[in-house]
Amino acid sequence: MDKDKIDKKDHILDVAERVFSEVGFDGASTRMISGEAGVNMAMLNYYFGSKEGLFLAIFERRIAMFKSLLVDINSDGQTTAWGKIEKYIDMYVERIFSNNCFQKMLYQELSMGKRGELSDKINKILLNNVKEFFKIVEDGIDSGDFRKDADVQFICATIYGIKNYIMNTPYVSSEMFGFDIKDDTALKEKFKPRLRNYLLALLKPYLVIEHDHTNK
Amino acid sequence: MDKDKIDKKDHILDVAERVFSEVGFDGASTRMISGEAGVNMAMLNYYFGSKEGLFLAIFERRIAMFKSLLVDINSDGQTTAWGKIEKYIDMYVERIFSNNCFQKMLYQELSMGKRGELSDKINKILLNNVKEFFKIVEDGIDSGDFRKDADVQFICATIYGIKNYIMNTPYVSSEMFGFDIKDDTALKEKFKPRLRNYLLALLKPYLVIEHDHTNK
DNA sequence: TTATATTAATCAATCGTTTGATTAATTTTG
DNA sequence: CAAAATTAATCAAACGATTGATTAATATAA
């Protein structure tokens, strides 16, 4: 049946995604992946052509998922500049905890810095996200809500960087925070809301121009 | 002479550090490293025992360098709480641009998340740095200079995370910033001071409680 | 049957490492 | 001092193991 084939391919993709994220592309052998997925080694080449084809297939699946849930915050005309930032951060925080292994894979791939069809595609997608965020901040600056000297690029790096640092240094971060970063439930219940609150509390005083209706 | 041997070992370590940082541990072959270093393949095993031994030697060399320039900011009794933060950030920013390849290697190793003698040692060193920073912030909170609800752990992740994100996504960041992140001179002249200024401008309003004697 | 799915066996290539031989440098001996 | 003995450094070649990939045979399903 066709459904079974899709299920099996999806299962292989799931396992491969986890293994790649754990030991990297070069560190993962086709035997390791097929073994953990419980399928014959040759099936990887049968379904995906090659090890690299499997790697690409993982990205294509996720990229397809991304596109289906793209939301254009900028078109939302009503909310204030800061309201858009809040909305963006909410979206971002919600998204990053939904596909942990892939996020790590993606980051590893980018950090290798080698060009290629895949990297170009990924970079383009990420740049679109970045530019959407830029526009929010720049609009806020133009409207007088945000400081004129706000460093848009670094703000962006701040939002993305904090989470990456914590997720990619699991032991240091677990020691820092006092609970296991690799534990998914603890991550979602304790970490997620805290990250959201921190980002908002951090960026607001840096970004938003205080109006003096608070006396002083 | 002994000097030549040390020079040659050091040269191999330099090359290996760069190669490892570019393609990762598994992606780097002993033939590749020895080839680029211009030495016979067997010399790697002769000097360092194994590929992993070479990898460890790179860390040992850097760790030895770290210890030699450890400065205890907390013992500096005179400066204010915010002054210590400034000093810490200055130190941090200065340091990270002095050994770029190693920083990337280190981060790759940590993100693999596999325990071992090396990882334990690295984690311990990083945790010491983290705790030193914690103490600065906590002292500031106790003295009333900093907000009581400041999230120490996330502040830490902010400082470390921003730089890691930018350095590990070279193409996205180069597009963002409008100049080549991988260019060392541009990095030091344009990027370094900007990172410093941003970190200070970002953290100050989040951290420091404004006293009203500045009227403004 | 025919087409698709799955398997074990096998492939050449590359991996990290080891070997034995050779040269260069240093130490010991007479 | 010079000759002999010892150690250190370097090399090309080869090792066994593992890699990703392919084959030919078999099983399953339509």
CSV table of C-alpha atoms (C1' of nucleotides) in Angstrom, one decimal:
chain,number,residue,atom,x,y,z
A,1,MET,CA,0.0,0.0,0.0
A,2,ASP,CA,1.1,3.6,-0.6
A,3,LYS,CA,0.4,4.7,2.9
A,4,ASP,CA,2.7,2.1,4.4
A,5,LYS,CA,5.5,3.3,2.2
A,6,ILE,CA,5.0,6.9,3.2
A,7,ASP,CA,4.9,5.9,6.8
A,8,LYS,CA,8.1,4.0,6.5
A,9,LYS,CA,9.9,6.8,4.7
A,10,ASP,CA,8.7,9.2,7.3
A,11,HIS,CA,9.9,6.9,10.1
A,12,ILE,CA,13.3,6.7,8.5
A,13,LEU,CA,13.4,10.5,8.2
A,14,ASP,CA,12.5,10.8,11.9
A,15,VAL,CA,15.2,8.5,13.0
A,16,ALA,CA,17.8,10.0,10.6
A,17,GLU,CA,16.9,13.5,11.8
A,18,ARG,CA,17.6,12.5,15.4
A,19,VAL,CA,20.8,10.6,14.6
A,20,PHE,CA,22.2,13.4,12.4
A,21,SER,CA,21.4,16.0,15.1
A,22,GLU,CA,23.2,13.9,17.7
A,23,VAL,CA,26.4,13.0,15.9
A,24,GLY,CA,26.5,15.2,12.8
A,25,PHE,CA,26.4,14.3,9.1
A,26,ASP,CA,29.9,12.7,9.0
A,27,GLY,CA,29.5,11.1,12.4
A,28,ALA,CA,26.4,9.3,11.4
A,29,SER,CA,26.9,6.1,9.3
A,30,THR,CA,24.2,4.6,7.0
A,31,ARG,CA,24.5,1.4,9.0
A,32,MET,CA,23.8,3.3,12.2
A,33,ILE,CA,20.7,5.1,10.8
A,34,SER,CA,19.3,2.0,9.2
A,35,GLY,CA,20.0,0.0,12.3
A,36,GLU,CA,18.2,2.4,14.6
A,37,ALA,CA,15.3,2.7,12.2
A,38,GLY,CA,15.0,-1.1,12.0
A,39,VAL,CA,15.3,-1.2,8.2
A,40,ASN,CA,17.7,-2.8,5.8
A,41,MET,CA,20.7,-0.6,4.8
A,42,ALA,CA,19.9,-0.7,1.2
A,43,MET,CA,16.5,0.9,1.8
A,44,LEU,CA,18.1,4.2,2.5
A,45,ASN,CA,19.5,4.3,-1.0
A,46,TYR,CA,16.4,2.8,-2.5
A,47,TYR,CA,14.2,5.5,-1.0
A,48,PHE,CA,16.6,8.5,-1.0
A,49,GLY,CA,19.3,7.6,-3.5
A,50,SER,CA,22.2,8.4,-1.2
A,51,LYS,CA,23.2,9.4,2.3
A,52,GLU,CA,23.2,13.0,1.1
A,53,GLY,CA,19.8,12.5,-0.5
A,54,LEU,CA,18.5,11.3,2.9
A,55,PHE,CA,20.0,14.4,4.5
A,56,LEU,CA,18.3,16.6,1.9
A,57,ALA,CA,15.0,14.9,2.2
A,58,ILE,CA,14.9,15.8,5.9
A,59,PHE,CA,15.3,19.4,5.0
A,60,GLU,CA,12.7,19.3,2.3
A,61,ARG,CA,10.2,17.8,4.6
A,62,ARG,CA,10.7,20.5,7.2
A,63,ILE,CA,10.9,23.3,4.7
A,64,ALA,CA,7.5,22.2,3.3
A,65,MET,CA,6.2,22.4,6.9
A,66,PHE,CA,7.6,25.9,7.4
A,67,LYS,CA,5.9,27.3,4.3
A,68,SER,CA,2.6,26.0,5.4
A,69,LEU,CA,2.6,28.1,8.6
A,70,LEU,CA,4.1,31.3,7.4
A,71,VAL,CA,2.4,34.3,8.9
A,72,ASP,CA,3.0,37.8,7.8
A,73,ILE,CA,3.0,39.9,10.9
A,74,ASN,CA,3.7,43.1,9.0
A,75,SER,CA,0.4,43.0,7.2
A,76,ASP,CA,-1.3,43.2,10.6
A,77,GLY,CA,-2.1,46.9,10.5
A,78,GLN,CA,-3.7,47.4,13.8
A,79,THR,CA,-1.1,46.5,16.5
A,80,THR,CA,1.6,48.9,17.7
A,81,ALA,CA,5.2,48.4,16.8
A,82,TRP,CA,6.0,46.8,20.2
A,83,GLY,CA,2.9,44.7,19.8
A,84,LYS,CA,4.3,43.3,16.6
A,85,ILE,CA,7.6,42.5,18.4
A,86,GLU,CA,5.6,40.7,21.1
A,87,LYS,CA,3.8,38.7,18.5
A,88,TYR,CA,6.9,37.8,16.6
A,89,ILE,CA,8.7,36.6,19.8
A,90,ASP,CA,5.6,34.5,20.7
A,91,MET,CA,5.6,32.9,17.3
A,92,TYR,CA,9.3,32.3,17.4
A,93,VAL,CA,9.4,30.8,20.9
A,94,GLU,CA,6.5,28.6,20.0
A,95,ARG,CA,8.1,27.3,16.9
A,96,ILE,CA,11.6,26.5,18.1
A,97,PHE,CA,10.5,24.0,20.7
A,98,SER,CA,8.4,22.0,18.2
A,99,ASN,CA,11.3,20.5,16.2
A,100,ASN,CA,14.3,20.4,18.3
A,101,CYS,CA,16.5,17.9,16.4
A,102,PHE,CA,15.9,19.6,13.1
A,103,GLN,CA,16.9,23.0,14.6
A,104,LYS,CA,20.2,21.5,15.7
A,105,MET,CA,20.8,19.8,12.3
A,106,LEU,CA,20.0,23.1,10.6
A,107,TYR,CA,22.4,25.0,12.8
A,108,GLN,CA,25.2,22.4,12.3
A,109,GLU,CA,24.8,22.6,8.5
A,110,LEU,CA,24.9,26.4,8.5
A,111,SER,CA,28.0,26.5,10.8
A,112,MET,CA,29.9,24.3,8.4
A,113,GLY,CA,29.7,27.3,6.1
A,114,LYS,CA,30.1,25.3,2.9
A,115,ARG,CA,28.0,26.5,0.0
A,116,GLY,CA,25.7,24.4,-2.0
A,117,GLU,CA,22.2,24.1,-3.3
A,118,LEU,CA,20.9,23.1,0.1
A,119,SER,CA,22.7,25.8,2.1
A,120,ASP,CA,21.6,28.5,-0.4
A,121,LYS,CA,18.0,27.4,0.0
A,122,ILE,CA,18.2,27.4,3.8
A,123,ASN,CA,20.0,30.7,3.9
A,124,LYS,CA,17.3,32.2,1.7
A,125,ILE,CA,14.6,31.0,4.0
A,126,LEU,CA,16.3,32.3,7.1
A,127,LEU,CA,17.0,35.6,5.5
A,128,ASN,CA,13.3,36.0,4.7
A,129,ASN,CA,12.5,35.5,8.4
A,130,VAL,CA,15.2,38.0,9.3
A,131,LYS,CA,14.0,40.6,6.9
A,132,GLU,CA,10.5,40.3,8.1
A,133,PHE,CA,11.8,41.1,11.6
A,134,PHE,CA,13.9,43.9,10.3
A,135,LYS,CA,10.9,45.5,8.8
A,136,ILE,CA,9.0,45.4,12.1
A,137,VAL,CA,11.8,47.2,13.9
A,138,GLU,CA,12.5,49.7,11.1
A,139,ASP,CA,8.8,50.6,11.0
A,140,GLY,CA,8.9,51.1,14.7
A,141,ILE,CA,11.9,53.5,14.3
A,142,ASP,CA,10.2,55.4,11.5
A,143,SER,CA,7.0,55.8,13.5
A,144,GLY,CA,9.0,57.2,16.5
A,145,ASP,CA,8.1,54.3,18.8
A,146,PHE,CA,11.6,52.8,18.8
A,147,ARG,CA,15.0,54.4,19.4
A,148,LYS,CA,16.6,55.6,16.2
A,149,ASP,CA,20.0,54.1,17.2
A,150,ALA,CA,18.6,50.6,17.8
A,151,ASP,CA,20.9,48.0,16.3
A,152,VAL,CA,18.5,45.9,14.2
A,153,GLN,CA,21.0,43.3,13.2
A,154,PHE,CA,22.2,42.6,16.7
A,155,ILE,CA,18.7,42.5,18.1
A,156,CYS,CA,18.0,39.8,15.6
A,157,ALA,CA,21.1,37.9,16.6
A,158,THR,CA,20.0,38.2,20.2
A,159,ILE,CA,16.7,36.5,19.7
A,160,TYR,CA,18.1,33.7,17.7
A,161,GLY,CA,21.4,33.4,19.5
A,162,ILE,CA,20.2,33.0,23.1
A,163,LYS,CA,18.1,29.9,22.3
A,164,ASN,CA,20.8,28.4,20.1
A,165,TYR,CA,23.5,28.8,22.8
A,166,ILE,CA,21.4,27.2,25.4
A,167,MET,CA,20.3,24.3,23.2
A,168,ASN,CA,23.8,23.7,21.9
A,169,THR,CA,25.6,23.7,25.2
A,170,PRO,CA,23.3,21.2,27.1
A,171,TYR,CA,25.6,20.4,30.0
A,172,VAL,CA,26.7,23.9,30.8
A,173,SER,CA,23.2,25.2,30.4
A,174,SER,CA,21.7,22.4,32.5
A,175,GLU,CA,24.1,23.3,35.3
A,176,MET,CA,23.3,26.9,34.9
A,177,PHE,CA,19.6,26.6,35.0
A,178,GLY,CA,19.4,23.7,37.5
A,179,PHE,CA,17.3,21.4,35.4
A,180,ASP,CA,18.0,19.1,32.5
A,181,ILE,CA,17.8,21.1,29.2
A,182,LYS,CA,17.4,17.8,27.3
A,183,ASP,CA,14.2,17.0,29.1
A,184,ASP,CA,11.4,18.0,26.7
A,185,THR,CA,8.7,18.5,29.3
A,186,ALA,CA,10.8,20.6,31.6
A,187,LEU,CA,11.9,22.6,28.5
A,188,LYS,CA,8.4,23.4,27.5
A,189,GLU,CA,6.9,24.0,30.9
A,190,LYS,CA,9.7,25.9,32.7
A,191,PHE,CA,12.0,27.1,30.0
A,192,LYS,CA,9.7,28.3,27.2
A,193,PRO,CA,7.7,30.9,29.2
A,194,ARG,CA,10.9,32.1,30.9
A,195,LEU,CA,12.6,32.7,27.6
A,196,ARG,CA,9.6,34.6,26.3
A,197,ASN,CA,9.4,36.9,29.4
A,198,TYR,CA,13.1,37.5,29.3
A,199,LEU,CA,13.2,38.5,25.7
A,200,LEU,CA,10.4,40.9,26.1
A,201,ALA,CA,11.8,42.4,29.3
A,202,LEU,CA,15.2,42.7,27.8
A,203,LEU,CA,14.2,44.3,24.5
A,204,LYS,CA,11.5,46.6,25.6
A,205,PRO,CA,13.7,49.1,27.6
A,206,TYR,CA,16.3,49.0,24.9
A,207,LEU,CA,13.9,49.5,22.0
A,208,VAL,CA,10.9,51.4,23.2
A,209,ILE,CA,11.2,55.2,23.8
A,210,GLU,CA,9.6,56.0,27.1
A,211,HIS,CA,7.1,58.8,27.0
A,212,ASP,CA,7.0,61.1,30.1
A,213,HIS,CA,3.4,60.6,31.1
A,214,THR,CA,4.8,58.7,34.0
A,215,ASN,CA,5.7,62.0,35.6
A,216,LYS,CA,9.3,62.0,37.1
B,1,MET,CA,67.1,21.2,18.5
B,2,ASP,CA,64.1,21.1,20.8
B,3,LYS,CA,62.7,24.4,19.5
B,4,ASP,CA,62.2,23.0,16.1
B,5,LYS,CA,60.2,20.1,17.4
B,6,ILE,CA,58.0,22.4,19.4
B,7,ASP,CA,57.5,24.7,16.5
B,8,LYS,CA,56.5,21.8,14.2
B,9,LYS,CA,54.1,20.4,16.8
B,10,ASP,CA,52.7,23.9,17.2
B,11,HIS,CA,52.3,24.3,13.5
B,12,ILE,CA,50.4,21.0,13.2
B,13,LEU,CA,48.2,22.1,16.0
B,14,ASP,CA,47.5,25.4,14.3
B,15,VAL,CA,46.6,23.7,11.0
B,16,ALA,CA,44.5,21.0,12.7
B,17,GLU,CA,42.7,23.6,14.7
B,18,ARG,CA,41.6,25.4,11.6
B,19,VAL,CA,40.7,22.2,9.7
B,20,PHE,CA,38.7,20.8,12.6
B,21,SER,CA,36.9,24.1,13.0
B,22,GLU,CA,36.0,24.1,9.3
B,23,VAL,CA,34.8,20.5,8.7
B,24,GLY,CA,34.4,19.1,12.2
B,25,PHE,CA,36.1,16.2,13.8
B,26,ASP,CA,34.6,13.4,11.7
B,27,GLY,CA,34.8,15.5,8.6
B,28,ALA,CA,38.5,16.0,8.9
B,29,SER,CA,40.7,13.1,7.9
B,30,THR,CA,44.3,12.6,9.1
B,31,ARG,CA,45.4,12.8,5.5
B,32,MET,CA,43.8,16.1,5.0
B,33,ILE,CA,45.4,17.6,8.1
B,34,SER,CA,48.8,16.2,7.5
B,35,GLY,CA,48.6,17.3,3.9
B,36,GLU,CA,47.7,20.8,4.7
B,37,ALA,CA,50.3,21.0,7.4
B,38,GLY,CA,52.9,19.7,5.0
B,39,VAL,CA,54.0,16.8,7.2
B,40,ASN,CA,53.9,13.1,6.8
B,41,MET,CA,50.8,11.4,8.0
B,42,ALA,CA,52.6,9.2,10.5
B,43,MET,CA,53.8,12.3,12.3
B,44,LEU,CA,50.4,12.9,13.7
B,45,ASN,CA,50.4,9.6,15.4
B,46,TYR,CA,54.1,9.9,16.3
B,47,TYR,CA,53.5,13.2,18.1
B,48,PHE,CA,49.9,12.9,19.3
B,49,GLY,CA,49.3,9.2,19.4
B,50,SER,CA,46.0,9.3,17.5
B,51,LYS,CA,43.6,11.6,15.8
B,52,GLU,CA,41.7,12.0,19.0
B,53,GLY,CA,45.0,12.7,20.8
B,54,LEU,CA,45.6,15.5,18.3
B,55,PHE,CA,42.2,16.8,19.0
B,56,LEU,CA,42.8,16.7,22.7
B,57,ALA,CA,46.2,18.4,22.3
B,58,ILE,CA,44.5,21.4,20.7
B,59,PHE,CA,42.3,21.8,23.7
B,60,GLU,CA,45.1,21.3,26.2
B,61,ARG,CA,47.2,24.0,24.5
B,62,ARG,CA,44.3,26.5,24.6
B,63,ILE,CA,43.2,25.6,28.1
B,64,ALA,CA,46.8,26.3,29.3
B,65,MET,CA,46.6,29.7,27.6
B,66,PHE,CA,43.3,30.5,29.3
B,67,LYS,CA,44.6,29.8,32.7
B,68,SER,CA,47.5,32.1,32.3
B,69,LEU,CA,45.3,35.1,31.6
B,70,LEU,CA,42.6,34.5,34.2
B,71,VAL,CA,41.5,37.8,35.8
B,72,ASP,CA,39.3,37.9,38.8
B,73,ILE,CA,37.1,40.9,38.3
B,74,ASN,CA,35.2,40.3,41.5
B,75,SER,CA,38.3,41.0,43.6
B,76,ASP,CA,38.4,44.5,42.2
B,77,GLY,CA,36.7,46.2,45.1
B,78,GLN,CA,36.6,49.7,43.8
B,79,THR,CA,34.4,49.7,40.6
B,80,THR,CA,30.7,49.8,40.7
B,81,ALA,CA,28.5,46.8,39.8
B,82,TRP,CA,27.9,48.2,36.3
B,83,GLY,CA,31.6,49.0,36.0
B,84,LYS,CA,32.4,45.3,36.6
B,85,ILE,CA,29.9,44.3,33.9
B,86,GLU,CA,31.6,46.7,31.5
B,87,LYS,CA,34.9,45.3,32.3
B,88,TYR,CA,33.7,41.7,31.9
B,89,ILE,CA,32.2,42.4,28.5
B,90,ASP,CA,35.4,44.2,27.4
B,91,MET,CA,37.4,41.2,28.4
B,92,TYR,CA,35.0,38.8,26.8
B,93,VAL,CA,34.8,40.7,23.5
B,94,GLU,CA,38.6,41.0,23.4
B,95,ARG,CA,39.1,37.3,24.0
B,96,ILE,CA,36.7,35.8,21.5
B,97,PHE,CA,38.2,37.4,18.5
B,98,SER,CA,41.7,36.3,19.3
B,99,ASN,CA,41.2,32.5,18.7
B,100,ASN,CA,38.3,32.2,16.3
B,101,CYS,CA,38.9,28.7,15.0
B,102,PHE,CA,39.2,27.3,18.5
B,103,GLN,CA,36.0,28.9,19.6
B,104,LYS,CA,34.2,27.2,16.8
B,105,MET,CA,35.8,23.8,17.6
B,106,LEU,CA,34.9,24.2,21.3
B,107,TYR,CA,31.3,25.0,20.5
B,108,GLN,CA,31.0,22.1,18.1
B,109,GLU,CA,32.4,19.7,20.7
B,110,LEU,CA,30.0,21.0,23.3
B,111,SER,CA,27.0,20.8,21.0
B,112,MET,CA,27.7,17.1,20.4
B,113,GLY,CA,26.7,16.6,24.0
B,114,LYS,CA,28.6,13.4,24.5
B,115,ARG,CA,30.3,13.1,27.9
B,116,GLY,CA,33.9,12.3,28.4
B,117,GLU,CA,37.1,13.4,30.1
B,118,LEU,CA,37.5,16.3,27.7
B,119,SER,CA,33.9,17.5,27.7
B,120,ASP,CA,33.9,17.4,31.5
B,121,LYS,CA,37.1,19.5,31.7
B,122,ILE,CA,35.7,22.1,29.2
B,123,ASN,CA,32.4,22.3,30.9
B,124,LYS,CA,34.1,22.9,34.2
B,125,ILE,CA,36.1,25.7,32.8
B,126,LEU,CA,33.1,27.4,31.1
B,127,LEU,CA,31.1,27.0,34.3
B,128,ASN,CA,33.8,28.8,36.2
B,129,ASN,CA,33.5,31.7,33.8
B,130,VAL,CA,29.8,31.6,34.1
B,131,LYS,CA,29.8,31.6,37.8
B,132,GLU,CA,32.2,34.5,37.9
B,133,PHE,CA,29.7,36.5,35.9
B,134,PHE,CA,26.9,35.3,38.1
B,135,LYS,CA,28.6,36.7,41.1
B,136,ILE,CA,29.0,40.1,39.5
B,137,VAL,CA,25.3,40.3,38.7
B,138,GLU,CA,24.2,39.0,42.1
B,139,ASP,CA,26.4,41.4,43.9
B,140,GLY,CA,24.8,44.2,41.9
B,141,ILE,CA,21.4,43.0,42.9
B,142,ASP,CA,22.3,42.7,46.5
B,143,SER,CA,23.8,46.2,46.5
B,144,GLY,CA,20.6,47.6,45.0
B,145,ASP,CA,22.3,48.7,41.8
B,146,PHE,CA,20.6,46.0,39.6
B,147,ARG,CA,17.0,45.0,39.3
B,148,LYS,CA,16.0,42.2,41.7
B,149,ASP,CA,14.1,40.3,39.0
B,150,ALA,CA,17.0,40.3,36.6
B,151,ASP,CA,17.4,36.8,35.0
B,152,VAL,CA,21.1,36.1,35.5
B,153,GLN,CA,21.1,32.9,33.6
B,154,PHE,CA,19.6,34.4,30.5
B,155,ILE,CA,21.8,37.4,30.6
B,156,CYS,CA,24.7,35.1,30.5
B,157,ALA,CA,23.3,33.2,27.6
B,158,THR,CA,22.7,36.5,25.8
B,159,ILE,CA,26.3,37.6,26.0
B,160,TYR,CA,27.7,34.2,24.8
B,161,GLY,CA,24.8,33.4,22.4
B,162,ILE,CA,24.9,36.5,20.2
B,163,LYS,CA,28.5,36.1,19.2
B,164,ASN,CA,28.1,32.3,18.7
B,165,TYR,CA,25.1,32.8,16.5
B,166,ILE,CA,26.8,35.3,14.3
B,167,MET,CA,30.0,33.4,14.0
B,168,ASN,CA,28.2,30.1,13.3
B,169,THR,CA,25.9,31.4,10.6
B,170,PRO,CA,28.4,33.1,8.4
B,171,TYR,CA,26.4,33.5,5.3
B,172,VAL,CA,23.2,34.7,6.9
B,173,SER,CA,25.1,37.1,9.1
B,174,SER,CA,27.2,38.4,6.3
B,175,GLU,CA,24.1,39.2,4.4
B,176,MET,CA,22.6,40.8,7.5
B,177,PHE,CA,25.5,43.0,8.3
B,178,GLY,CA,26.5,43.8,4.8
B,179,PHE,CA,30.1,42.7,5.1
B,180,ASP,CA,32.0,39.4,5.2
B,181,ILE,CA,31.9,37.9,8.6
B,182,LYS,CA,34.8,35.6,7.8
B,183,ASP,CA,37.1,38.5,7.0
B,184,ASP,CA,39.2,38.8,10.1
B,185,THR,CA,40.1,42.5,9.7
B,186,ALA,CA,36.6,43.6,9.0
B,187,LEU,CA,35.6,41.5,12.0
B,188,LYS,CA,38.0,43.2,14.4
B,189,GLU,CA,37.6,46.8,13.1
B,190,LYS,CA,33.9,47.0,12.4
B,191,PHE,CA,32.3,44.1,14.3
B,192,LYS,CA,34.1,44.0,17.6
B,193,PRO,CA,33.4,47.6,18.8
B,194,ARG,CA,29.8,47.3,17.6
B,195,LEU,CA,29.2,44.1,19.6
B,196,ARG,CA,30.7,45.8,22.7
B,197,ASN,CA,28.5,48.9,22.3
B,198,TYR,CA,25.4,46.9,21.7
B,199,LEU,CA,25.9,44.6,24.7
B,200,LEU,CA,26.3,47.5,27.0
B,201,ALA,CA,23.4,49.5,25.5
B,202,LEU,CA,21.2,46.4,25.7
B,203,LEU,CA,22.0,45.3,29.2
B,204,LYS,CA,22.2,48.6,30.9
B,205,PRO,CA,18.6,49.6,30.8
B,206,TYR,CA,17.5,46.0,31.6
B,207,LEU,CA,19.9,45.7,34.5
B,208,VAL,CA,20.6,49.0,36.1
B,209,ILE,CA,18.0,50.8,38.3
B,210,GLU,CA,17.8,54.4,37.2
B,211,HIS,CA,18.3,56.9,40.1
B,212,ASP,CA,16.7,60.2,39.6
B,213,HIS,CA,19.6,62.5,40.3
B,214,THR,CA,20.3,62.8,36.6
B,215,ASN,CA,17.0,64.7,36.2
B,216,LYS,CA,17.5,64.6,32.4
C,1,DT,C1',2.4,-12.0,-14.4
C,2,DT,C1',4.4,-7.7,-13.5
C,3,DA,C1',5.9,-4.1,-10.6
C,4,DT,C1',7.4,-3.0,-6.3
C,5,DA,C1',9.7,-3.9,-1.9
C,6,DT,C1',13.2,-6.1,0.8
C,7,DT,C1',17.1,-8.7,1.7
C,8,DA,C1',22.0,-10.6,2.3
C,9,DA,C1',26.2,-10.4,0.0
C,10,DT,C1',29.5,-7.7,-2.1
C,11,DC,C1',31.9,-3.7,-4.1
C,12,DA,C1',35.7,-0.2,-4.4
C,13,DA,C1',37.1,3.7,-1.7
C,14,DT,C1',38.6,5.7,2.2
C,15,DC,C1',39.4,5.7,7.0
C,16,DG,C1',42.9,5.8,11.1
C,17,DT,C1',46.7,3.4,12.3
C,18,DT,C1',51.0,0.6,12.1
C,19,DT,C1',55.0,-1.0,10.1
C,20,DG,C1',60.0,-1.4,8.8
C,21,DA,C1',63.4,1.1,6.8
C,22,DT,C1',66.2,5.3,6.5
C,23,DT,C1',68.1,9.6,7.8
C,24,DA,C1',69.6,13.1,11.3
C,25,DA,C1',70.9,14.3,15.7
C,26,DT,C1',72.8,13.2,20.1
C,27,DT,C1',75.3,10.6,23.5
C,28,DT,C1',78.7,7.4,24.9
C,29,DT,C1',83.0,5.3,24.5
C,30,DG,C1',88.0,4.7,23.7
D,1,DC,C1',89.4,14.3,19.4
D,2,DA,C1',87.1,10.6,16.4
D,3,DA,C1',84.5,6.2,16.2
D,4,DA,C1',80.7,3.7,17.8
D,5,DA,C1',76.3,3.4,19.8
D,6,DT,C1',71.9,5.2,20.8
D,7,DT,C1',68.0,8.0,20.2
D,8,DA,C1',64.8,10.8,17.6
D,9,DA,C1',62.6,12.2,13.4
D,10,DT,C1',60.8,11.1,9.0
D,11,DC,C1',59.1,8.5,5.3
D,12,DA,C1',56.5,5.4,1.8
D,13,DA,C1',53.9,1.4,2.0
D,14,DA,C1',50.6,-1.4,3.7
D,15,DC,C1',47.3,-2.9,7.3
D,16,DG,C1',42.6,-4.2,8.8
D,17,DA,C1',38.3,-2.0,9.5
D,18,DT,C1',34.6,0.8,8.0
D,19,DT,C1',32.5,3.7,4.9
D,20,DG,C1',28.6,4.6,1.2
D,21,DA,C1',26.9,2.3,-2.5
D,22,DT,C1',25.5,-1.6,-5.6
D,23,DT,C1',24.2,-6.0,-7.0
D,24,DA,C1',21.5,-10.1,-7.7
D,25,DA,C1',18.2,-12.9,-5.6
D,26,DT,C1',14.0,-13.3,-3.2
D,27,DA,C1',9.5,-11.8,-1.3
D,28,DT,C1',5.3,-9.3,-1.6
D,29,DA,C1',1.5,-7.1,-3.7
D,30,DA,C1',-1.5,-5.7,-7.4
